[in-house]
């Protein structure tokens, strides 16, 4: 995993190295282990961005966990977080302790929508665990219980995060040049 993946031409720098991500993930895993000791924990994540983080986080939690995935399609730029669910949860989460595992929280609108959807299934509790929190552009007030990094207001790729579908497989997280984003 330490093999160097060259920085894509659209990017200007590595923000979080694979080693820093692994450290942050282990620390979050330990926090979840402490917070849910003695409980059966349901980890839910959102495809596709949450895939890498979910896989590594689940292995850093020393508890009985189940893993389930949602897939969503945004309705568009004006949708204010409203999404169409293209793959619903497989498991019944009623009365469960749930942690929603996210790659990144930006405006928080998507997460807010998903949290309401999940709460509709009647879980006992829902906490949010995100690898990256970008608080600068937050619109929806949401409580992020567990976070790995607080990132600057830049567009990021790698470790699940994409630019037009590309670069999810980078083992690190990099910043995209402002020119590429039309800034
Ligand atoms: P929201 O603005 O918090 O609703 O974020 C919605 C989604 O936008 C996230 O789950 C990501 O899929 C995507 N997103 C937000 N910021 C970034 C970024 O910096 N890079 C790649 N995707 C992002
Ligand atoms: Mg996401």
Coordinates of C-alpha atoms and ligand atoms in Angstrom, one line a residue:
X1 CA 0.0 0.0 0.0
X2 CA 3.0 2.3 0.3
X3 CA 3.6 2.1 -3.5
X4 CA 3.5 5.7 -4.8
X5 CA 0.5 6.5 -7.0
X6 CA 1.5 9.5 -9.1
X7 CA -0.4 12.7 -8.3
X8 CA -3.1 13.3 -11.0
X9 CA -2.5 16.3 -13.3
X10 CA -5.7 18.0 -11.9
X11 CA -4.2 17.9 -8.3
X12 CA -1.7 20.2 -6.7
X13 CA -0.7 18.4 -3.5
X14 CA -1.3 15.4 -1.2
X15 CA -3.4 16.6 1.7
X16 CA -3.5 13.3 3.8
X17 CA -1.0 10.5 3.1
X18 CA -2.0 6.8 3.2
X19 CA -0.2 6.6 6.6
X20 CA -2.1 9.6 8.0
X21 CA -5.4 8.1 6.9
X22 CA -4.5 4.7 8.4
X23 CA -3.7 6.5 11.7
X24 CA -6.9 8.5 11.7
X25 CA -8.9 5.4 10.9
X26 CA -7.3 3.3 13.7
X27 CA -8.0 6.2 16.1
X28 CA -11.7 6.4 15.0
X29 CA -12.0 2.6 15.3
X30 CA -10.7 2.8 18.9
X31 CA -13.2 5.6 19.7
X32 CA -16.1 3.5 18.3
X33 CA -14.9 0.4 20.2
X34 CA -15.0 2.4 23.4
X35 CA -18.3 4.2 22.7
X36 CA -20.1 0.9 21.9
X37 CA -18.5 -1.6 24.2
X38 CA -20.8 -4.5 24.7
X39 CA -23.1 -3.5 21.9
X40 CA -23.9 -4.9 18.5
X41 CA -23.1 -2.1 16.1
X42 CA -24.5 -1.6 12.7
X43 CA -22.2 0.3 10.3
X44 CA -24.0 1.8 7.4
X45 CA -22.3 3.5 4.5
X46 CA -23.1 5.3 1.3
X47 CA -21.8 4.0 -2.0
X48 CA -19.5 4.7 -3.7
X49 CA -17.5 7.3 -1.8
X50 CA -17.7 5.6 1.6
X51 CA -16.4 2.3 0.4
X52 CA -12.7 2.6 1.2
X53 CA -13.2 4.2 4.6
X54 CA -15.9 1.7 5.5
X55 CA -13.6 -1.3 4.7
X56 CA -10.7 0.0 6.8
X57 CA -12.8 1.4 9.6
X58 CA -14.7 -1.9 10.1
X59 CA -11.4 -3.7 10.6
X60 CA -10.3 -1.1 13.2
X61 CA -13.4 -1.6 15.3
X62 CA -13.0 -4.4 17.9
X63 CA -16.7 -5.2 18.2
X64 CA -19.3 -7.4 16.6
X65 CA -20.4 -5.2 13.7
X66 CA -22.6 -5.7 10.7
X67 CA -22.1 -3.7 7.5
X68 CA -24.8 -2.4 5.1
X69 CA -24.8 0.0 2.2
X70 CA -27.1 2.5 0.7
X71 CA -26.6 3.9 -2.8
X72 CA -28.0 7.3 -3.8
X73 CA -28.3 9.5 -6.8
X74 CA -28.5 13.2 -6.3
X75 CA -31.5 14.9 -8.0
X76 CA -29.3 17.7 -9.1
X77 CA -27.6 21.0 -8.0
X78 CA -30.9 22.5 -6.8
X79 CA -31.9 19.5 -4.8
X80 CA -30.6 20.7 -1.4
X81 CA -29.4 17.2 -0.5
X82 CA -32.5 15.4 -1.7
X83 CA -31.4 12.1 -3.2
X84 CA -33.0 9.2 -4.9
X85 CA -32.2 5.9 -3.1
X86 CA -31.0 3.5 -5.8
X87 CA -30.0 0.7 -3.3
X88 CA -31.8 0.6 0.0
X89 CA -30.5 -1.1 3.2
X90 CA -30.7 -4.9 3.2
X91 CA -30.9 -5.2 7.0
X92 CA -33.7 -4.3 9.4
X93 CA -32.2 -1.6 11.6
X94 CA -35.2 -1.1 14.0
X95 CA -34.0 -0.8 17.6
X96 CA -30.3 -1.0 16.6
X97 CA -27.3 1.1 17.4
X98 CA -26.3 2.6 14.0
X99 CA -23.2 4.5 12.9
X100 CA -23.4 6.2 9.5
X101 CA -20.0 6.0 7.9
X102 CA -19.3 8.9 5.5
X103 CA -16.3 9.8 3.4
X104 CA -16.8 13.6 3.6
X105 CA -19.4 16.0 5.0
X106 CA -19.4 19.3 3.1
X107 CA -22.7 21.3 3.1
X108 CA -24.2 18.4 5.2
X109 CA -27.4 18.5 3.1
X110 CA -27.0 14.9 1.8
X111 CA -26.2 13.6 5.2
X112 CA -29.2 15.5 6.7
X113 CA -31.5 13.9 4.2
X114 CA -30.0 10.4 4.8
X115 CA -30.2 10.8 8.6
X116 CA -33.9 11.5 8.3
X117 CA -34.3 8.5 6.1
X118 CA -32.4 6.2 8.5
X119 CA -34.3 7.6 11.5
X120 CA -37.5 6.6 9.7
X121 CA -36.5 3.0 10.1
X122 CA -36.6 3.3 13.9
X123 CA -33.0 2.7 15.1
X124 CA -32.2 3.0 18.8
X125 CA -29.5 5.5 18.0
X126 CA -27.6 7.0 15.0
X127 CA -24.2 8.6 15.1
X128 CA -22.2 10.0 12.2
X129 CA -18.6 9.0 11.7
X130 CA -16.8 10.8 8.8
X131 CA -13.3 10.6 7.7
X132 CA -13.2 14.2 6.5
X133 CA -15.2 17.1 7.8
X134 CA -15.3 20.3 5.6
X135 CA -17.1 22.7 7.9
X136 CA -16.5 25.9 5.9
X137 CA -19.6 25.3 3.6
X138 CA -21.9 23.7 6.1
X139 CA -25.6 24.5 5.6
X140 CA -27.4 21.8 7.5
X141 CA -26.8 21.7 11.2
X142 CA -25.7 18.2 12.0
X143 CA -24.0 16.6 14.9
X144 CA -20.8 14.8 13.7
X145 CA -19.9 12.5 16.6
X146 CA -16.7 11.1 15.1
X147 CA -14.4 12.8 12.6
X148 CA -10.9 12.0 11.3
X149 CA -9.8 15.3 9.7
X150 CA -11.1 18.8 9.5
X151 CA -10.3 19.8 6.0
X152 CA -9.9 23.3 4.3
X153 CA -12.5 24.4 1.8
X154 CA -10.9 22.7 -1.2
X155 CA -12.2 20.0 -3.6
X156 CA -10.6 16.7 -2.6
X157 CA -10.0 13.4 -4.4
X158 CA -8.7 10.0 -3.5
X159 CA -9.6 7.2 -0.9
X160 CA -13.1 7.0 -2.2
X161 CA -13.6 10.6 -3.3
X162 CA -13.9 11.2 -7.0
X163 CA -13.6 13.8 -9.7
X164 CA -16.1 12.8 -12.4
X165 CA -15.8 9.2 -11.4
X166 CA -12.0 9.1 -11.4
X167 CA -9.3 8.9 -8.7
X168 CA -11.4 7.0 -6.0
X169 CA -8.6 4.4 -5.9
X170 CA -5.8 6.8 -4.9
X171 CA -4.4 5.6 -1.5
X172 CA -4.1 9.2 -0.3
X173 CA -6.3 12.3 -0.4
X174 CA -5.2 15.2 -2.7
X175 CA -6.4 18.7 -3.3
X176 CA -7.7 19.6 -6.8
X177 CA -6.3 22.7 -8.4
X178 CA -8.7 25.7 -8.2
X179 CA -8.5 26.2 -12.0
X180 CA -9.9 22.7 -12.6
X181 CA -12.9 23.5 -10.4
X182 CA -13.4 26.8 -12.4
X183 CA -12.3 28.9 -9.4
Ligands
LIG1 P1 -22.7 17.5 1.1 O1 -22.4 18.8 0.5 O2 -22.2 17.4 2.5 O3 -24.2 17.1 1.0 O4 -21.8 16.4 0.3 C1 -22.4 15.6 -0.6 C2 -21.4 14.7 -1.3 O5 -20.7 15.5 -2.2 C3 -20.4 14.0 -0.5 O6 -20.9 12.8 0.1 C4 -19.4 13.7 -1.5 O7 -19.8 12.6 -2.3 C5 -19.4 14.9 -2.4 N1 -18.3 15.8 -2.0 C6 -18.3 16.9 -1.2 N2 -17.1 17.5 -1.1 C7 -16.3 16.7 -1.9 C8 -14.9 16.8 -2.3 O8 -14.2 17.6 -1.8 N3 -14.5 15.8 -3.1 C9 -15.3 14.9 -3.7 N4 -16.6 14.8 -3.4 C10 -17.1 15.7 -2.5
LIG2 MG1 -20.8 10.6 0.2

